[in-house]
Structure formats: structure tokens, C-alpha cells
């Protein structure tokens, strides 16, 4: 089975930086789009950033210029570099990936369990 495991969350002060990682493992034939979503208490989950297998990126307006998404295809890993963090960035961050587990299988979305990012003094 496919698994996505996030790491790198923690406590950081406003204006600080944090780097999140998400590694995919298990039965993987190919990975298409990978991305990061976040969910704050009492709020709906929202898209933060995503990146295609070819390197095309999309960002939420609220993080443009501050966050950078990247991936290492050899390691089946996606990263999120977060700079100039604000209190509004506090949330559980979830990794997402569209993965085809087998050459003749259907691709589908997979989710990590999330990693908590807290921005506070």
C-alpha cells in the first residue's frame, strides 16, 4: 500500500522559517501532482501549493512570495519551504499526491496524516 509521511512541523516565531517534507513509499509506479494542504481549527482544508511531475507550480494567494514547493522525483519526496511565517499560517499541514500504484492500475489521491505548524511568539 502507498503511504505518505510528513515531517518538519513544529513551533516557530513570526517571521521565521520552516521546511516541511513528505515522502511517498510503497507500491508506486508513477506520481503525478503532489501538493500541500492545510487546515486550521474550525476551518476547512485549503490548498497551499501544488507541483506537477514536470515542475509546474501553483500557490494560494496568501502564501505567494513566501512559500516555495519543490520535489525530488528520485526520492518520491515533496518539500514546502515556508518563509516569513505569520500567525495565520498556523495549521495542520497535509501532504497530497496523485499516484498510480501499478502500470495497469488507476491513479488516485493519497493523503498523509498531517504535521502541525504553530507560528507564535
XYZ file of C-alpha atoms in Angstrom:
121
model
C 0.000 0.000 0.000
C 1.049 3.579 -0.638
C 1.957 5.747 2.323
C 2.725 9.454 2.625
C 4.653 10.593 5.689
C 5.104 14.274 6.552
C 7.854 15.709 8.719
C 9.317 19.073 9.685
C 6.433 20.667 11.538
C 6.890 22.442 14.828
C 6.851 25.744 16.677
C 8.346 28.812 15.029
C 8.211 32.532 15.782
C 6.519 35.031 13.455
C 8.868 35.942 10.622
C 10.700 32.664 10.950
C 11.112 29.784 8.529
C 10.272 26.105 8.423
C 10.770 23.350 5.861
C 8.271 20.513 5.508
C 8.971 17.202 3.808
C 6.694 14.441 2.575
C 7.995 11.081 1.408
C 5.882 8.607 -0.543
C 6.596 4.906 -0.181
C 5.080 1.534 -1.005
C 3.706 0.355 -4.331
C 4.410 3.250 -6.693
C 4.591 3.153 -10.465
C 4.313 6.872 -11.053
C 3.486 10.076 -9.206
C 1.736 12.935 -10.926
C 0.824 16.053 -8.971
C 1.963 16.472 -5.372
C 0.811 19.195 -3.050
C 0.334 20.630 0.386
C -2.959 21.475 2.053
C -3.600 22.920 5.488
C -6.424 23.038 7.976
C -6.720 25.395 10.927
C -9.074 24.690 13.866
C -12.664 25.356 12.863
C -11.706 25.964 9.239
C -11.970 23.942 6.048
C -8.953 22.311 4.492
C -7.411 24.539 1.828
C -4.836 24.155 -0.913
C -1.500 25.771 -0.102
C 0.680 24.738 -3.035
C 0.987 22.020 -5.637
C 3.566 20.900 -8.174
C 3.227 18.691 -11.243
C 5.631 15.955 -12.262
C 7.104 18.416 -14.756
C 7.710 21.094 -12.134
C 4.805 23.460 -12.792
C 3.667 25.098 -9.554
C 0.557 26.752 -8.182
C 0.181 28.646 -4.914
C -2.597 30.047 -2.814
C -2.595 33.841 -2.976
C -1.999 34.025 0.770
C 1.398 32.313 0.516
C 2.759 33.600 -2.789
C 6.207 35.081 -2.383
C 6.691 33.405 0.995
C 6.357 29.659 0.354
C 8.151 27.518 -2.210
C 7.157 23.993 -3.198
C 9.658 21.601 -4.770
C 10.109 17.883 -5.343
C 12.779 15.246 -5.704
C 11.400 12.590 -8.027
C 14.243 10.174 -7.313
C 13.243 10.210 -3.643
C 9.471 10.419 -4.209
C 9.529 13.426 -1.926
C 7.877 16.846 -1.978
C 9.016 19.821 0.097
C 7.481 23.059 1.279
C 9.861 25.851 2.254
C 7.970 28.363 4.368
C 9.485 31.797 4.979
C 8.209 34.961 6.651
C 5.719 32.908 8.610
C 2.659 34.570 10.095
C 0.292 33.526 12.857
C -2.340 32.927 10.178
C -0.164 30.102 8.824
C -0.781 28.056 11.961
C -2.470 24.813 10.904
C -2.045 21.118 10.357
C -0.331 20.688 7.011
C -1.257 17.654 4.922
C 0.671 16.127 2.057
C -1.270 15.034 -1.012
C -0.184 13.067 -4.069
C -1.856 11.595 -7.117
C -0.241 8.179 -7.534
C -0.555 5.269 -9.945
C 0.487 2.194 -7.919
C 0.677 -0.233 -10.858
C 1.301 0.080 -14.631
C -2.231 -1.077 -15.427
C -3.803 0.325 -12.294
C -5.783 3.510 -11.869
C -4.241 6.598 -10.342
C -5.777 8.072 -7.220
C -5.207 10.640 -4.491
C -3.360 9.746 -1.308
C -3.056 11.762 1.893
C -0.595 11.955 4.730
C -1.690 12.143 8.360
C -0.506 15.730 8.719
C 2.142 17.686 10.590
C 1.380 20.596 12.919
C 2.870 24.023 12.265
C 2.450 26.597 15.023
C 3.543 30.190 14.460
C 3.660 32.021 17.771
C 5.862 34.177 19.981
